[in-house]
Every structure is written in C-alpha cells, then in structure tokens.
CSV table of C-alpha atoms in Angstrom, one decimal:
chain,number,residue,atom,x,y,z
A,1,ASP,CA,67.6,64.9,178.0
A,2,PRO,CA,70.9,62.9,178.4
A,3,THR,CA,72.6,62.6,182.0
A,4,PHE,CA,76.2,62.6,182.4
A,5,LEU,CA,78.7,60.3,184.3
A,6,TYR,CA,82.5,61.6,184.6
A,7,VAL,CA,85.4,59.6,185.6
A,8,GLU,CA,88.3,60.3,187.1
A,9,VAL,CA,91.5,58.6,186.2
A,10,VAL,CA,94.6,58.7,188.4
A,11,SER,CA,97.7,56.8,186.4
A,12,THR,CA,101.1,56.4,187.5
A,13,VAL,CA,102.8,55.2,184.2
A,14,TYR,CA,106.2,53.7,183.9
A,15,PHE,CA,108.6,54.2,181.1
A,16,ASN,CA,112.3,52.7,180.2
A,17,THR,CA,114.1,55.3,180.3
A,18,ASN,CA,116.7,53.0,178.7
A,19,ILE,CA,115.1,53.2,175.0
A,20,THR,CA,114.1,56.8,175.1
A,21,ASN,CA,115.2,60.4,175.6
A,22,LYS,CA,111.8,61.4,176.4
A,23,THR,CA,111.4,63.4,179.7
A,24,THR,CA,108.9,62.2,182.2
A,25,SER,CA,106.7,65.5,180.7
A,26,ASP,CA,106.6,63.8,177.4
A,27,ILE,CA,105.4,60.6,178.7
A,28,GLU,CA,102.6,62.2,180.3
A,29,THR,CA,101.3,64.1,177.7
A,30,SER,CA,101.4,61.1,175.6
A,31,ALA,CA,99.2,59.0,178.0
A,32,LYS,CA,97.0,61.6,178.6
A,33,ALA,CA,96.5,62.0,174.7
A,34,ALA,CA,95.7,58.3,174.7
A,35,ILE,CA,93.3,58.8,177.2
A,36,SER,CA,91.4,61.5,175.6
A,37,SER,CA,91.6,59.3,172.4
A,38,PHE,CA,90.1,56.6,174.7
A,39,ASN,CA,87.4,58.4,175.4
A,40,GLN,CA,86.0,60.0,172.4
A,41,THR,CA,86.5,56.3,170.3
A,42,ASN,CA,85.1,54.4,173.0
A,43,LEU,CA,83.0,56.6,175.2
A,44,SER,CA,80.7,59.5,174.9
A,45,ASP,CA,78.1,57.8,173.7
A,46,PHE,CA,74.5,56.5,175.4
A,47,LYS,CA,74.4,52.9,176.9
A,48,THR,CA,78.1,52.0,176.8
A,49,THR,CA,81.0,50.5,179.0
A,50,LEU,CA,84.0,51.6,180.2
A,51,HIS,CA,86.0,48.5,180.3
A,52,TYR,CA,89.1,48.9,182.5
A,53,SER,CA,91.6,46.9,180.8
A,54,ASN,CA,91.2,48.3,177.1
A,55,LEU,CA,91.7,51.7,178.7
A,56,VAL,CA,94.6,50.3,180.5
A,57,LYS,CA,95.9,49.0,177.4
A,58,ALA,CA,95.2,52.1,175.8
A,59,VAL,CA,97.7,53.9,178.4
A,60,ASP,CA,100.3,51.0,177.7
A,61,ALA,CA,100.5,52.2,173.7
A,62,ALA,CA,101.2,55.6,174.6
A,63,ASP,CA,104.6,55.4,173.8
A,64,PRO,CA,106.8,52.7,173.2
A,65,SER,CA,109.1,53.0,176.2
A,66,VAL,CA,106.3,52.5,178.3
A,67,VAL,CA,106.4,49.1,180.0
A,68,SER,CA,103.5,49.2,182.7
A,69,ASN,CA,100.8,51.4,184.6
A,70,ASP,CA,98.7,51.6,188.0
A,71,THR,CA,95.7,53.1,187.2
A,72,GLU,CA,92.6,53.6,189.5
A,73,LEU,CA,88.9,55.2,188.6
A,74,THR,CA,86.6,57.2,190.7
A,75,LEU,CA,83.3,57.6,189.3
A,76,ILE,CA,82.1,61.0,189.7
A,77,LYS,CA,78.5,62.8,189.6
A,78,ARG,CA,78.2,66.5,189.5
A,79,VAL,CA,75.6,68.6,191.1
A,80,VAL,CA,74.6,72.4,191.3
A,81,PRO,CA,72.5,73.0,194.9
A,82,ARG,CA,71.0,75.9,195.3
A,83,LEU,CA,72.6,78.2,198.3
A,84,ASN,CA,71.4,79.3,201.7
A,85,GLU,CA,68.4,76.7,201.4
A,86,ALA,CA,67.3,73.5,202.1
A,87,TYR,CA,68.6,71.3,198.6
A,88,PRO,CA,67.3,67.6,199.3
A,89,PHE,CA,68.1,65.4,195.9
A,90,ASP,CA,68.6,61.8,194.3
A,91,VAL,CA,71.5,60.7,192.7
A,92,ILE,CA,71.3,57.3,191.0
A,93,VAL,CA,74.8,56.1,189.2
A,94,ASN,CA,73.6,52.5,188.2
A,95,ASN,CA,76.8,50.9,189.5
A,96,LYS,CA,77.4,48.6,192.3
A,97,LEU,CA,79.1,50.5,194.5
A,98,GLN,CA,82.3,49.1,197.2
A,99,THR,CA,81.2,48.3,200.5
A,100,GLU,CA,84.5,47.2,202.7
A,101,MET,CA,88.2,48.7,203.2
A,102,GLY,CA,90.4,46.4,204.4
A,103,ARG,CA,89.6,44.1,207.5
A,104,LYS,CA,87.5,45.4,210.3
A,105,LEU,CA,88.8,44.8,213.9
A,106,SER,CA,85.0,44.3,215.1
A,107,THR,CA,81.6,44.5,213.5
A,108,SER,CA,80.9,48.2,215.1
A,109,GLU,CA,84.2,49.7,213.2
A,110,THR,CA,83.3,52.6,211.0
A,111,HIS,CA,85.1,52.9,207.3
A,112,PHE,CA,84.1,56.8,206.8
A,113,GLY,CA,84.6,57.8,203.3
A,114,HIS,CA,85.4,54.7,201.7
A,115,THR,CA,83.0,54.4,199.2
A,116,LEU,CA,81.5,58.3,199.1
A,117,THR,CA,83.3,61.5,199.1
A,118,SER,CA,82.9,64.7,197.5
A,119,SER,CA,84.6,68.4,196.4
A,120,ALA,CA,84.4,70.9,199.5
A,121,PHE,CA,81.3,73.0,200.4
A,122,THR,CA,80.8,75.6,202.9
A,123,TYR,CA,78.2,74.2,205.8
A,124,ASP,CA,77.7,76.0,208.9
A,125,GLY,CA,80.7,78.6,208.2
A,126,SER,CA,82.7,75.6,207.9
A,127,ARG,CA,85.0,73.5,205.0
A,128,CYS,CA,82.7,70.0,204.6
A,129,ILE,CA,82.3,67.2,202.5
A,130,LEU,CA,79.6,64.3,202.3
A,131,ILE,CA,81.1,60.9,203.5
A,132,ASP,CA,79.6,57.5,203.8
A,133,ASP,CA,80.3,55.3,206.9
A,134,SER,CA,80.3,51.6,204.5
A,135,LEU,CA,76.7,51.1,206.3
A,136,GLY,CA,74.8,53.0,204.1
A,137,ASN,CA,74.7,56.4,206.2
A,138,VAL,CA,75.7,59.7,204.4
A,139,TYR,CA,77.4,62.5,206.6
A,140,ILE,CA,78.3,65.5,206.5
A,141,ALA,CA,81.9,66.0,207.9
A,142,LEU,CA,84.5,68.8,208.5
A,143,GLN,CA,87.3,68.3,206.4
A,144,GLU,CA,90.3,68.1,208.5
A,145,ALA,CA,94.1,67.3,208.0
A,146,GLN,CA,94.3,64.1,209.4
A,147,THR,CA,91.0,63.0,210.8
A,148,ILE,CA,86.9,63.0,209.5
A,149,ARG,CA,85.1,64.8,212.1
A,150,VAL,CA,81.3,64.0,211.3
A,151,LEU,CA,78.8,67.0,211.8
A,152,ARG,CA,75.4,65.7,211.2
A,153,SER,CA,73.4,62.6,209.3
A,154,VAL,CA,72.4,64.2,206.1
A,155,GLY,CA,71.1,61.0,204.0
A,156,THR,CA,71.6,57.6,202.7
A,157,LEU,CA,73.9,55.3,200.2
A,158,ASN,CA,72.4,52.2,198.4
A,159,TYR,CA,75.7,50.2,197.6
A,160,GLU,CA,73.7,47.8,194.9
A,161,THR,CA,72.3,50.5,192.8
A,162,GLY,CA,74.5,53.2,193.6
A,163,ARG,CA,71.6,55.4,194.6
A,164,LEU,CA,72.6,58.4,197.1
A,165,THR,CA,70.0,60.4,198.8
A,166,VAL,CA,70.5,63.5,200.4
A,167,GLY,CA,67.5,65.2,202.6
A,168,GLU,CA,66.1,68.6,203.6
A,169,SER,CA,69.1,69.3,206.1
A,170,PHE,CA,71.6,69.4,203.2
A,171,ASN,CA,71.6,73.5,203.4
A,172,ILE,CA,74.9,75.0,202.5
A,173,SER,CA,76.2,78.7,201.8
A,174,GLY,CA,79.0,77.7,198.9
A,175,TYR,CA,80.9,75.6,196.9
A,176,GLU,CA,84.5,75.5,195.4
A,177,GLY,CA,84.3,75.8,191.5
A,178,ASN,CA,80.9,75.5,189.2
A,179,PHE,CA,79.6,72.6,190.9
A,180,ILE,CA,80.4,69.9,193.5
A,181,GLU,CA,81.7,66.2,192.7
A,182,LEU,CA,80.3,63.3,194.2
A,183,ARG,CA,82.7,60.8,194.2
A,184,PHE,CA,82.5,57.0,194.0
A,185,LYS,CA,84.3,54.1,194.4
A,186,THR,CA,82.9,51.0,192.4
A,187,ASP,CA,82.6,47.5,193.0
A,188,SER,CA,83.9,46.8,189.7
A,189,LYS,CA,86.8,48.4,187.5
A,190,ASN,CA,84.2,48.1,184.3
A,191,ILE,CA,82.0,51.2,184.6
A,192,GLN,CA,78.5,51.2,182.8
A,193,SER,CA,76.1,53.7,181.7
A,194,LYS,CA,71.9,53.1,181.3
A,195,THR,CA,70.0,54.1,178.0
A,196,ASN,CA,69.8,57.7,178.9
A,197,THR,CA,73.4,58.4,180.7
A,198,ILE,CA,76.8,59.1,178.7
A,199,ILE,CA,80.1,58.1,180.2
A,200,ALA,CA,82.5,60.8,179.6
A,201,ILE,CA,86.4,61.5,180.9
A,202,ASP,CA,87.0,64.8,181.3
A,203,PRO,CA,90.5,66.2,181.2
A,204,LEU,CA,90.2,68.2,184.0
A,205,ASP,CA,89.8,64.6,185.7
A,206,VAL,CA,92.6,63.0,184.4
A,207,VAL,CA,96.0,63.2,186.5
A,208,VAL,CA,99.2,60.9,185.0
A,209,THR,CA,102.6,60.7,186.9
A,210,ALA,CA,105.1,59.2,184.9
A,211,VAL,CA,107.9,57.6,186.5
A,212,GLY,CA,111.1,56.5,184.8
A,213,VAL,CA,112.7,52.9,185.1
A,214,LYS,CA,115.7,51.1,183.7
A,215,GLU,CA,114.8,47.8,182.3
C-alpha cells in the first residue's frame, strides 16, 4: 500500500502592476492553479522528486505580470493517533533534515522546533505541539504565544534518515482536525520519495500571497 508525504507550499508572488489590471486575488488564484497543475503533472506517483527550481518556474509562469516569487517548502507526514492511551509510532520521511538554525552562541545552546514541529493536540489538558531540539531529541511542548515551554521528552529524530520515533509517553486526549501534521524542514529544497511513497501537494497546504510592485 502506498504511503503519502505531503508538501506545504508557502509562496509570496511579486507581480508588476504597470502591465496588468489584475488584482492581488487574481494573481493568487493563478499561482495556486499553477501549483495544482505542477502537482498533477510532476508528482502524485511513486518514486518521484519534487524539483524546487521547476516549481518556482511554474509559479513565475502563472501570469505574464509575475516577476518573481519567494517560496518555502515544508514536508508533512500525517498521523491519526488513538486517544487516551499510549500511542508510540515510527515515521520515516526518507529525506535528510536540517540540523542547525543560524549561529549558536555556545555549544549548549538549543534551537527548539527548528526542524520538527506539529499541529496542535491536547496533552494533560493543555494545547501542545511536538518539537525537536536540533540535537535529535523530541519533546511535547506547551504552545504559547512567544515562547516554547518543554513539558517532557517523548522520542528521537534522526536527521540523516528523517526517522521520527515517538515512545509510550505520547498519550493525548484530542487533536485539531482529522489528523496531526508532523512538519519537517528538509536539508535540500528538492524533496524525494521512495518506491512505495507518493509525494503530493494538498491545496489545503498551499498559501499564496501576491504583492504588487512597479517596474
């Protein structure tokens, strides 16, 4: 049976207002259509690669007025855990993951949530997420506005293989939506799938913001 890897696409699209009467909404619609077409033509099959440069070109070609785009990709794996009982799980995304974020001031400095984050779930009555610490450790953390408060260690993350292992201490009472999204930042902008894996861009994971410029 196939497994699915989803890719979130967040793109800021710049278009020349001197050569078009289209609105930002029009450009956003065209860019989303271009991304959907790219997905249907190049992905949604076994053992494929999402080539970042080709996706960026597709967005640039969405409308003659588009001059450039700034696009970020995040790899997503979806899980549907059982509630109110221990739910250990293994997830392997088979892509090398990022391990650093900026300059560290000391060898002991920790960068929480740089490579791995998740959508929200309820743990011990609080709204929480999963995060990594850039050292291979994974934690349940309280989701607060400006800070991250680690609650407990729950697993490990292998940055070379993209394997997330979560242990018996993952016991939650609820989550938002139909699944939990595990969000990974990959080391390469090109995202690959293995033999039994399909890469897909879900329209729900596409965010486009059009910005008009005068050139």
